[in-house]
């Protein structure tokens, strides 16, 4: 579809611009949330490009009441994502970093983040835990890289809000049909996480001789 092609083009263009413009980023904590929002937008475009581009879902219609859809639930998403990031990255991850190396701290906090999302359903619940754990790893990397949970909050809020308001949840902008396979739901954050880790390792960890393991 045209939307999928547009998202792919924007995704590739944004990645190319970012990697060339900010190969060795030096940011203060005041900018961390902006960078988190940027990565959240990239993640959203990546997800939409895959689910529509590969035909897992298709658009049935477009809800024209755009402003209501944009503004709906903003306070809820802000409070929900801020609370989760404050607990899992602001408190738990920070405490773990005082005792363990970054990679160990991120793995533990990510697993706890995943467990917190367990739905109680045997098979599907495990899938949700795995999916949330992978996303938690992404959020942990952002928090450690930029030195504050505000970076992971920027990503978490942006990705949750955009995906929910665009293609899922009550009152989404796009009315869609179809279902994303379970393996794709797990594969998407895995691919994004791998790319994010490789990028930060080469441009930040390795470049500054930081022990990340």
JSON list of C-alpha atoms in Angstrom, two decimals:
[
{"chain": "A", "resi": 1, "resn": "UNK", "atom": "CA", "xyz": [0.00, 0.00, 0.00]},
{"chain": "A", "resi": 2, "resn": "UNK", "atom": "CA", "xyz": [1.04, 3.63, -0.38]},
{"chain": "A", "resi": 3, "resn": "UNK", "atom": "CA", "xyz": [1.18, 4.15, 3.38]},
{"chain": "A", "resi": 4, "resn": "UNK", "atom": "CA", "xyz": [3.53, 1.18, 3.80]},
{"chain": "A", "resi": 5, "resn": "UNK", "atom": "CA", "xyz": [5.80, 2.41, 0.99]},
{"chain": "A", "resi": 6, "resn": "UNK", "atom": "CA", "xyz": [5.83, 5.91, 2.47]},
{"chain": "A", "resi": 7, "resn": "UNK", "atom": "CA", "xyz": [6.75, 4.58, 5.91]},
{"chain": "A", "resi": 8, "resn": "UNK", "atom": "CA", "xyz": [9.57, 2.48, 4.44]},
{"chain": "A", "resi": 9, "resn": "UNK", "atom": "CA", "xyz": [10.93, 5.51, 2.58]},
{"chain": "A", "resi": 10, "resn": "UNK", "atom": "CA", "xyz": [10.69, 7.73, 5.65]},
{"chain": "A", "resi": 11, "resn": "UNK", "atom": "CA", "xyz": [12.26, 5.04, 7.83]},
{"chain": "A", "resi": 12, "resn": "UNK", "atom": "CA", "xyz": [15.25, 4.54, 5.53]},
{"chain": "A", "resi": 13, "resn": "UNK", "atom": "CA", "xyz": [15.66, 8.29, 5.02]},
{"chain": "A", "resi": 14, "resn": "UNK", "atom": "CA", "xyz": [15.53, 9.03, 8.74]},
{"chain": "A", "resi": 15, "resn": "UNK", "atom": "CA", "xyz": [18.06, 6.29, 9.54]},
{"chain": "A", "resi": 16, "resn": "UNK", "atom": "CA", "xyz": [20.43, 7.54, 6.82]},
{"chain": "A", "resi": 17, "resn": "UNK", "atom": "CA", "xyz": [20.17, 11.14, 8.03]},
{"chain": "A", "resi": 18, "resn": "UNK", "atom": "CA", "xyz": [20.59, 10.25, 11.70]},
{"chain": "A", "resi": 19, "resn": "UNK", "atom": "CA", "xyz": [23.58, 7.95, 11.22]},
{"chain": "A", "resi": 20, "resn": "UNK", "atom": "CA", "xyz": [25.41, 10.51, 9.09]},
{"chain": "A", "resi": 21, "resn": "UNK", "atom": "CA", "xyz": [24.46, 13.58, 11.11]},
{"chain": "A", "resi": 22, "resn": "UNK", "atom": "CA", "xyz": [24.98, 12.11, 14.58]},
{"chain": "A", "resi": 23, "resn": "UNK", "atom": "CA", "xyz": [27.62, 9.42, 14.22]},
{"chain": "A", "resi": 24, "resn": "UNK", "atom": "CA", "xyz": [29.18, 10.36, 17.55]},
{"chain": "A", "resi": 25, "resn": "UNK", "atom": "CA", "xyz": [26.31, 11.96, 19.49]},
{"chain": "A", "resi": 26, "resn": "UNK", "atom": "CA", "xyz": [27.08, 14.04, 22.52]},
{"chain": "A", "resi": 27, "resn": "UNK", "atom": "CA", "xyz": [23.84, 14.91, 24.23]},
{"chain": "A", "resi": 28, "resn": "UNK", "atom": "CA", "xyz": [22.93, 16.29, 27.61]},
{"chain": "A", "resi": 29, "resn": "UNK", "atom": "CA", "xyz": [20.10, 14.83, 29.64]},
{"chain": "A", "resi": 30, "resn": "UNK", "atom": "CA", "xyz": [17.92, 17.77, 28.64]},
{"chain": "A", "resi": 31, "resn": "UNK", "atom": "CA", "xyz": [17.90, 16.40, 25.08]},
{"chain": "A", "resi": 32, "resn": "UNK", "atom": "CA", "xyz": [17.51, 12.76, 26.03]},
{"chain": "A", "resi": 33, "resn": "UNK", "atom": "CA", "xyz": [13.73, 12.68, 25.79]},
{"chain": "A", "resi": 34, "resn": "UNK", "atom": "CA", "xyz": [13.88, 14.20, 22.30]},
{"chain": "A", "resi": 35, "resn": "UNK", "atom": "CA", "xyz": [16.20, 11.43, 21.16]},
{"chain": "A", "resi": 36, "resn": "UNK", "atom": "CA", "xyz": [13.86, 8.90, 22.78]},
{"chain": "A", "resi": 37, "resn": "UNK", "atom": "CA", "xyz": [10.93, 10.35, 20.83]},
{"chain": "A", "resi": 38, "resn": "UNK", "atom": "CA", "xyz": [13.01, 10.15, 17.63]},
{"chain": "A", "resi": 39, "resn": "UNK", "atom": "CA", "xyz": [13.75, 6.44, 18.15]},
{"chain": "A", "resi": 40, "resn": "UNK", "atom": "CA", "xyz": [10.09, 5.89, 19.04]},
{"chain": "A", "resi": 41, "resn": "UNK", "atom": "CA", "xyz": [9.00, 7.41, 15.74]},
{"chain": "A", "resi": 42, "resn": "UNK", "atom": "CA", "xyz": [11.48, 5.21, 13.86]},
{"chain": "A", "resi": 43, "resn": "UNK", "atom": "CA", "xyz": [10.15, 2.14, 15.66]},
{"chain": "A", "resi": 44, "resn": "UNK", "atom": "CA", "xyz": [6.54, 3.05, 14.80]},
{"chain": "A", "resi": 45, "resn": "UNK", "atom": "CA", "xyz": [7.37, 3.57, 11.12]},
{"chain": "A", "resi": 46, "resn": "UNK", "atom": "CA", "xyz": [9.23, 0.25, 11.08]},
{"chain": "A", "resi": 47, "resn": "UNK", "atom": "CA", "xyz": [6.28, -1.64, 12.59]},
{"chain": "A", "resi": 48, "resn": "UNK", "atom": "CA", "xyz": [3.72, -0.04, 10.26]},
{"chain": "A", "resi": 49, "resn": "UNK", "atom": "CA", "xyz": [5.92, -0.62, 7.21]},
{"chain": "A", "resi": 50, "resn": "UNK", "atom": "CA", "xyz": [6.22, -4.34, 8.02]},
{"chain": "A", "resi": 51, "resn": "UNK", "atom": "CA", "xyz": [2.62, -5.14, 8.99]},
{"chain": "A", "resi": 52, "resn": "UNK", "atom": "CA", "xyz": [1.16, -3.31, 5.99]},
{"chain": "A", "resi": 53, "resn": "UNK", "atom": "CA", "xyz": [4.00, -3.86, 3.53]},
{"chain": "A", "resi": 54, "resn": "UNK", "atom": "CA", "xyz": [3.94, -7.65, 4.00]},
{"chain": "A", "resi": 55, "resn": "UNK", "atom": "CA", "xyz": [0.16, -7.79, 3.95]},
{"chain": "A", "resi": 56, "resn": "UNK", "atom": "CA", "xyz": [-0.43, -8.92, 7.54]},
{"chain": "A", "resi": 57, "resn": "UNK", "atom": "CA", "xyz": [-3.01, -6.16, 7.87]},
{"chain": "A", "resi": 58, "resn": "UNK", "atom": "CA", "xyz": [-4.82, -3.94, 5.41]},
{"chain": "A", "resi": 59, "resn": "UNK", "atom": "CA", "xyz": [-6.64, -0.65, 5.76]},
{"chain": "A", "resi": 60, "resn": "UNK", "atom": "CA", "xyz": [-10.42, -0.85, 5.47]},
{"chain": "A", "resi": 61, "resn": "UNK", "atom": "CA", "xyz": [-11.20, 2.80, 6.00]},
{"chain": "A", "resi": 62, "resn": "UNK", "atom": "CA", "xyz": [-9.89, 6.03, 7.49]},
{"chain": "A", "resi": 63, "resn": "UNK", "atom": "CA", "xyz": [-11.63, 7.74, 10.38]},
{"chain": "A", "resi": 64, "resn": "UNK", "atom": "CA", "xyz": [-11.92, 11.39, 9.36]},
{"chain": "A", "resi": 65, "resn": "UNK", "atom": "CA", "xyz": [-12.38, 12.65, 12.94]},
{"chain": "A", "resi": 66, "resn": "UNK", "atom": "CA", "xyz": [-8.61, 13.16, 13.09]},
{"chain": "A", "resi": 67, "resn": "UNK", "atom": "CA", "xyz": [-8.30, 15.70, 15.93]},
{"chain": "A", "resi": 68, "resn": "UNK", "atom": "CA", "xyz": [-10.35, 13.61, 18.33]},
{"chain": "A", "resi": 69, "resn": "UNK", "atom": "CA", "xyz": [-8.24, 10.56, 17.57]},
{"chain": "A", "resi": 70, "resn": "UNK", "atom": "CA", "xyz": [-5.00, 12.49, 18.07]},
{"chain": "A", "resi": 71, "resn": "UNK", "atom": "CA", "xyz": [-6.01, 13.97, 21.42]},
{"chain": "A", "resi": 72, "resn": "UNK", "atom": "CA", "xyz": [-7.82, 10.94, 22.80]},
{"chain": "A", "resi": 73, "resn": "UNK", "atom": "CA", "xyz": [-6.13, 9.26, 25.75]},
{"chain": "A", "resi": 74, "resn": "UNK", "atom": "CA", "xyz": [-3.01, 11.49, 25.75]},
{"chain": "A", "resi": 75, "resn": "UNK", "atom": "CA", "xyz": [-3.16, 12.00, 29.56]},
{"chain": "A", "resi": 76, "resn": "UNK", "atom": "CA", "xyz": [-3.56, 8.24, 30.09]},
{"chain": "A", "resi": 77, "resn": "UNK", "atom": "CA", "xyz": [-0.59, 7.35, 27.90]},
{"chain": "A", "resi": 78, "resn": "UNK", "atom": "CA", "xyz": [1.59, 10.01, 29.53]},
{"chain": "A", "resi": 79, "resn": "UNK", "atom": "CA", "xyz": [0.79, 8.85, 33.07]},
{"chain": "A", "resi": 80, "resn": "UNK", "atom": "CA", "xyz": [0.98, 5.14, 32.24]},
{"chain": "A", "resi": 81, "resn": "UNK", "atom": "CA", "xyz": [4.30, 5.24, 30.37]},
{"chain": "A", "resi": 82, "resn": "UNK", "atom": "CA", "xyz": [5.87, 7.70, 32.80]},
{"chain": "A", "resi": 83, "resn": "UNK", "atom": "CA", "xyz": [4.94, 5.49, 35.76]},
{"chain": "A", "resi": 84, "resn": "UNK", "atom": "CA", "xyz": [6.36, 2.37, 34.08]},
{"chain": "A", "resi": 85, "resn": "UNK", "atom": "CA", "xyz": [9.59, 4.11, 33.10]},
{"chain": "A", "resi": 86, "resn": "UNK", "atom": "CA", "xyz": [10.03, 5.69, 36.51]},
{"chain": "A", "resi": 87, "resn": "UNK", "atom": "CA", "xyz": [9.67, 2.27, 38.16]},
{"chain": "A", "resi": 88, "resn": "UNK", "atom": "CA", "xyz": [11.56, 0.01, 35.74]},
{"chain": "A", "resi": 89, "resn": "UNK", "atom": "CA", "xyz": [14.26, 2.34, 34.39]},
{"chain": "A", "resi": 90, "resn": "UNK", "atom": "CA", "xyz": [14.30, 5.23, 36.84]},
{"chain": "A", "resi": 91, "resn": "UNK", "atom": "CA", "xyz": [14.37, 3.06, 39.98]},
{"chain": "A", "resi": 92, "resn": "UNK", "atom": "CA", "xyz": [14.97, -0.65, 39.26]},
{"chain": "A", "resi": 93, "resn": "UNK", "atom": "CA", "xyz": [17.53, -0.26, 36.46]},
{"chain": "A", "resi": 94, "resn": "UNK", "atom": "CA", "xyz": [19.31, 2.55, 38.32]},
{"chain": "A", "resi": 95, "resn": "UNK", "atom": "CA", "xyz": [19.64, 0.40, 41.43]},
{"chain": "A", "resi": 96, "resn": "UNK", "atom": "CA", "xyz": [20.86, -2.59, 39.42]},
{"chain": "A", "resi": 97, "resn": "UNK", "atom": "CA", "xyz": [23.50, -0.44, 37.70]},
{"chain": "A", "resi": 98, "resn": "UNK", "atom": "CA", "xyz": [24.98, 0.31, 41.12]},
{"chain": "A", "resi": 99, "resn": "UNK", "atom": "CA", "xyz": [25.67, -3.41, 41.66]},
{"chain": "A", "resi": 100, "resn": "UNK", "atom": "CA", "xyz": [25.99, -5.00, 38.23]},
{"chain": "A", "resi": 101, "resn": "UNK", "atom": "CA", "xyz": [27.43, -4.24, 34.81]},
{"chain": "A", "resi": 102, "resn": "UNK", "atom": "CA", "xyz": [25.15, -2.47, 32.30]},
{"chain": "A", "resi": 103, "resn": "UNK", "atom": "CA", "xyz": [24.31, -5.51, 30.18]},
{"chain": "A", "resi": 104, "resn": "UNK", "atom": "CA", "xyz": [23.34, -7.58, 33.23]},
{"chain": "A", "resi": 105, "resn": "UNK", "atom": "CA", "xyz": [21.29, -4.74, 34.69]},
{"chain": "A", "resi": 106, "resn": "UNK", "atom": "CA", "xyz": [19.42, -4.22, 31.43]},
{"chain": "A", "resi": 107, "resn": "UNK", "atom": "CA", "xyz": [18.65, -7.94, 31.05]},
{"chain": "A", "resi": 108, "resn": "UNK", "atom": "CA", "xyz": [17.29, -8.23, 34.61]},
{"chain": "A", "resi": 109, "resn": "UNK", "atom": "CA", "xyz": [15.18, -5.07, 34.43]},
{"chain": "A", "resi": 110, "resn": "UNK", "atom": "CA", "xyz": [13.89, -6.07, 30.97]},
{"chain": "A", "resi": 111, "resn": "UNK", "atom": "CA", "xyz": [12.81, -9.49, 32.23]},
{"chain": "A", "resi": 112, "resn": "UNK", "atom": "CA", "xyz": [11.02, -7.91, 35.20]},
{"chain": "A", "resi": 113, "resn": "UNK", "atom": "CA", "xyz": [9.34, -5.50, 32.79]},
{"chain": "A", "resi": 114, "resn": "UNK", "atom": "CA", "xyz": [8.16, -8.44, 30.71]},
{"chain": "A", "resi": 115, "resn": "UNK", "atom": "CA", "xyz": [6.85, -10.37, 33.74]},
{"chain": "A", "resi": 116, "resn": "UNK", "atom": "CA", "xyz": [4.86, -7.30, 34.78]},
{"chain": "A", "resi": 117, "resn": "UNK", "atom": "CA", "xyz": [2.97, -7.53, 31.48]},
{"chain": "A", "resi": 118, "resn": "UNK", "atom": "CA", "xyz": [1.96, -11.18, 31.92]},
{"chain": "A", "resi": 119, "resn": "UNK", "atom": "CA", "xyz": [-1.73, -11.47, 31.01]},
{"chain": "A", "resi": 120, "resn": "UNK", "atom": "CA", "xyz": [-2.48, -14.75, 32.78]},
{"chain": "A", "resi": 121, "resn": "UNK", "atom": "CA", "xyz": [-3.12, -16.67, 29.56]},
{"chain": "A", "resi": 122, "resn": "UNK", "atom": "CA", "xyz": [-0.75, -19.61, 29.13]},
{"chain": "A", "resi": 123, "resn": "UNK", "atom": "CA", "xyz": [0.56, -19.36, 25.55]},
{"chain": "A", "resi": 124, "resn": "UNK", "atom": "CA", "xyz": [-0.38, -15.80, 24.66]},
{"chain": "A", "resi": 125, "resn": "UNK", "atom": "CA", "xyz": [0.77, -14.60, 28.06]},
{"chain": "A", "resi": 126, "resn": "UNK", "atom": "CA", "xyz": [4.27, -15.99, 27.45]},
{"chain": "A", "resi": 127, "resn": "UNK", "atom": "CA", "xyz": [4.38, -14.27, 24.05]},
{"chain": "A", "resi": 128, "resn": "UNK", "atom": "CA", "xyz": [3.45, -10.96, 25.67]},
{"chain": "A", "resi": 129, "resn": "UNK", "atom": "CA", "xyz": [6.18, -11.43, 28.31]},
{"chain": "A", "resi": 130, "resn": "UNK", "atom": "CA", "xyz": [8.78, -12.14, 25.61]},
{"chain": "A", "resi": 131, "resn": "UNK", "atom": "CA", "xyz": [7.63, -9.19, 23.49]},
{"chain": "A", "resi": 132, "resn": "UNK", "atom": "CA", "xyz": [7.61, -6.82, 26.47]},
{"chain": "A", "resi": 133, "resn": "UNK", "atom": "CA", "xyz": [11.04, -8.08, 27.59]},
{"chain": "A", "resi": 134, "resn": "UNK", "atom": "CA", "xyz": [12.54, -7.30, 24.17]},
{"chain": "A", "resi": 135, "resn": "UNK", "atom": "CA", "xyz": [10.99, -3.84, 24.25]},
{"chain": "A", "resi": 136, "resn": "UNK", "atom": "CA", "xyz": [12.28, -3.47, 27.79]},
{"chain": "A", "resi": 137, "resn": "UNK", "atom": "CA", "xyz": [15.77, -4.20, 26.50]},
{"chain": "A", "resi": 138, "resn": "UNK", "atom": "CA", "xyz": [15.38, -1.39, 23.94]},
{"chain": "A", "resi": 139, "resn": "UNK", "atom": "CA", "xyz": [14.18, 0.96, 26.67]},
{"chain": "A", "resi": 140, "resn": "UNK", "atom": "CA", "xyz": [17.05, -0.08, 28.93]},
{"chain": "A", "resi": 141, "resn": "UNK", "atom": "CA", "xyz": [19.65, 0.61, 26.25]},
{"chain": "A", "resi": 142, "resn": "UNK", "atom": "CA", "xyz": [18.21, 4.08, 25.65]},
{"chain": "A", "resi": 143, "resn": "UNK", "atom": "CA", "xyz": [18.14, 4.82, 29.37]},
{"chain": "A", "resi": 144, "resn": "UNK", "atom": "CA", "xyz": [21.76, 3.73, 29.88]},
{"chain": "A", "resi": 145, "resn": "UNK", "atom": "CA", "xyz": [23.00, 5.43, 26.71]},
{"chain": "A", "resi": 146, "resn": "UNK", "atom": "CA", "xyz": [21.48, 8.82, 27.50]},
{"chain": "A", "resi": 147, "resn": "UNK", "atom": "CA", "xyz": [21.89, 8.58, 31.26]},
{"chain": "A", "resi": 148, "resn": "UNK", "atom": "CA", "xyz": [18.25, 9.07, 32.25]},
{"chain": "A", "resi": 149, "resn": "UNK", "atom": "CA", "xyz": [14.91, 7.27, 32.09]},
{"chain": "A", "resi": 150, "resn": "UNK", "atom": "CA", "xyz": [13.50, 10.30, 30.25]},
{"chain": "A", "resi": 151, "resn": "UNK", "atom": "CA", "xyz": [15.00, 8.86, 27.06]},
{"chain": "A", "resi": 152, "resn": "UNK", "atom": "CA", "xyz": [13.15, 5.57, 27.48]},
{"chain": "A", "resi": 153, "resn": "UNK", "atom": "CA", "xyz": [10.02, 7.50, 28.44]},
{"chain": "A", "resi": 154, "resn": "UNK", "atom": "CA", "xyz": [10.22, 9.46, 25.17]},
{"chain": "A", "resi": 155, "resn": "UNK", "atom": "CA", "xyz": [10.46, 6.20, 23.21]},
{"chain": "A", "resi": 156, "resn": "UNK", "atom": "CA", "xyz": [7.83, 4.37, 25.27]},
{"chain": "A", "resi": 157, "resn": "UNK", "atom": "CA", "xyz": [5.22, 7.12, 25.08]},
{"chain": "A", "resi": 158, "resn": "UNK", "atom": "CA", "xyz": [5.76, 7.87, 21.40]},
{"chain": "A", "resi": 159, "resn": "UNK", "atom": "CA", "xyz": [5.65, 4.26, 20.22]},
{"chain": "A", "resi": 160, "resn": "UNK", "atom": "CA", "xyz": [2.73, 3.24, 22.44]},
{"chain": "A", "resi": 161, "resn": "UNK", "atom": "CA", "xyz": [0.66, 6.28, 21.58]},
{"chain": "A", "resi": 162, "resn": "UNK", "atom": "CA", "xyz": [1.30, 6.31, 17.84]},
{"chain": "A", "resi": 163, "resn": "UNK", "atom": "CA", "xyz": [0.71, 2.58, 17.33]},
{"chain": "A", "resi": 164, "resn": "UNK", "atom": "CA", "xyz": [-2.42, 2.62, 19.51]},
{"chain": "A", "resi": 165, "resn": "UNK", "atom": "CA", "xyz": [-3.90, 5.72, 17.89]},
{"chain": "A", "resi": 166, "resn": "UNK", "atom": "CA", "xyz": [-3.05, 4.59, 14.37]},
{"chain": "A", "resi": 167, "resn": "UNK", "atom": "CA", "xyz": [-3.91, 0.91, 14.12]},
{"chain": "A", "resi": 168, "resn": "UNK", "atom": "CA", "xyz": [-5.04, -0.58, 17.44]},
{"chain": "A", "resi": 169, "resn": "UNK", "atom": "CA", "xyz": [-7.34, 0.10, 20.33]},
{"chain": "A", "resi": 170, "resn": "UNK", "atom": "CA", "xyz": [-10.75, 1.72, 20.40]},
{"chain": "A", "resi": 171, "resn": "UNK", "atom": "CA", "xyz": [-10.95, 4.88, 18.35]},
{"chain": "A", "resi": 172, "resn": "UNK", "atom": "CA", "xyz": [-7.88, 4.24, 16.20]},
{"chain": "A", "resi": 173, "resn": "UNK", "atom": "CA", "xyz": [-7.41, 6.50, 13.18]},
{"chain": "A", "resi": 174, "resn": "UNK", "atom": "CA", "xyz": [-7.10, 3.58, 10.74]},
{"chain": "A", "resi": 175, "resn": "UNK", "atom": "CA", "xyz": [-9.76, 0.88, 10.58]},
{"chain": "A", "resi": 176, "resn": "UNK", "atom": "CA", "xyz": [-7.80, -2.24, 9.68]},
{"chain": "A", "resi": 177, "resn": "UNK", "atom": "CA", "xyz": [-8.40, -5.90, 8.96]},
{"chain": "A", "resi": 178, "resn": "UNK", "atom": "CA", "xyz": [-6.05, -8.81, 9.51]},
{"chain": "A", "resi": 179, "resn": "UNK", "atom": "CA", "xyz": [-3.80, -10.24, 12.20]},
{"chain": "A", "resi": 180, "resn": "UNK", "atom": "CA", "xyz": [-0.09, -10.07, 12.81]},
{"chain": "A", "resi": 181, "resn": "UNK", "atom": "CA", "xyz": [1.40, -13.57, 13.38]},
{"chain": "A", "resi": 182, "resn": "UNK", "atom": "CA", "xyz": [2.90, -14.26, 16.78]},
{"chain": "A", "resi": 183, "resn": "UNK", "atom": "CA", "xyz": [6.40, -14.85, 15.41]},
{"chain": "A", "resi": 184, "resn": "UNK", "atom": "CA", "xyz": [6.29, -11.42, 13.73]},
{"chain": "A", "resi": 185, "resn": "UNK", "atom": "CA", "xyz": [5.22, -9.77, 16.99]},
{"chain": "A", "resi": 186, "resn": "UNK", "atom": "CA", "xyz": [8.38, -11.16, 18.60]},
{"chain": "A", "resi": 187, "resn": "UNK", "atom": "CA", "xyz": [10.62, -10.75, 15.57]},
{"chain": "A", "resi": 188, "resn": "UNK", "atom": "CA", "xyz": [9.98, -7.03, 15.09]},
{"chain": "A", "resi": 189, "resn": "UNK", "atom": "CA", "xyz": [11.35, -5.82, 18.45]},
{"chain": "A", "resi": 190, "resn": "UNK", "atom": "CA", "xyz": [14.18, -8.35, 18.10]},
{"chain": "A", "resi": 191, "resn": "UNK", "atom": "CA", "xyz": [15.28, -6.88, 14.77]},
{"chain": "A", "resi": 192, "resn": "UNK", "atom": "CA", "xyz": [14.97, -3.29, 15.98]},
{"chain": "A", "resi": 193, "resn": "UNK", "atom": "CA", "xyz": [16.82, -4.13, 19.20]},
{"chain": "A", "resi": 194, "resn": "UNK", "atom": "CA", "xyz": [19.67, -5.73, 17.26]},
{"chain": "A", "resi": 195, "resn": "UNK", "atom": "CA", "xyz": [20.07, -2.69, 15.02]},
{"chain": "A", "resi": 196, "resn": "UNK", "atom": "CA", "xyz": [19.88, -0.30, 17.96]},
{"chain": "A", "resi": 197, "resn": "UNK", "atom": "CA", "xyz": [22.45, -2.25, 19.97]},
{"chain": "A", "resi": 198, "resn": "UNK", "atom": "CA", "xyz": [24.90, -2.50, 17.04]},
{"chain": "A", "resi": 199, "resn": "UNK", "atom": "CA", "xyz": [24.57, 1.22, 16.32]},
{"chain": "A", "resi": 200, "resn": "UNK", "atom": "CA", "xyz": [25.15, 2.34, 19.92]},
{"chain": "A", "resi": 201, "resn": "UNK", "atom": "CA", "xyz": [27.93, -0.18, 20.41]},
{"chain": "A", "resi": 202, "resn": "UNK", "atom": "CA", "xyz": [29.88, 1.10, 17.41]},
{"chain": "A", "resi": 203, "resn": "UNK", "atom": "CA", "xyz": [29.22, 4.83, 17.85]},
{"chain": "A", "resi": 204, "resn": "UNK", "atom": "CA", "xyz": [29.21, 5.14, 21.63]},
{"chain": "A", "resi": 205, "resn": "UNK", "atom": "CA", "xyz": [30.45, 2.14, 23.62]},
{"chain": "A", "resi": 206, "resn": "UNK", "atom": "CA", "xyz": [33.38, 1.15, 21.40]},
{"chain": "A", "resi": 207, "resn": "UNK", "atom": "CA", "xyz": [34.26, 4.73, 20.45]},
{"chain": "A", "resi": 208, "resn": "UNK", "atom": "CA", "xyz": [34.54, 5.74, 24.12]},
{"chain": "A", "resi": 209, "resn": "UNK", "atom": "CA", "xyz": [36.10, 2.48, 25.37]},
{"chain": "A", "resi": 210, "resn": "UNK", "atom": "CA", "xyz": [33.21, 1.83, 27.73]},
{"chain": "A", "resi": 211, "resn": "UNK", "atom": "CA", "xyz": [32.81, -1.57, 29.36]},
{"chain": "A", "resi": 212, "resn": "UNK", "atom": "CA", "xyz": [29.29, -2.61, 28.45]},
{"chain": "A", "resi": 213, "resn": "UNK", "atom": "CA", "xyz": [29.52, -6.24, 29.44]}
]
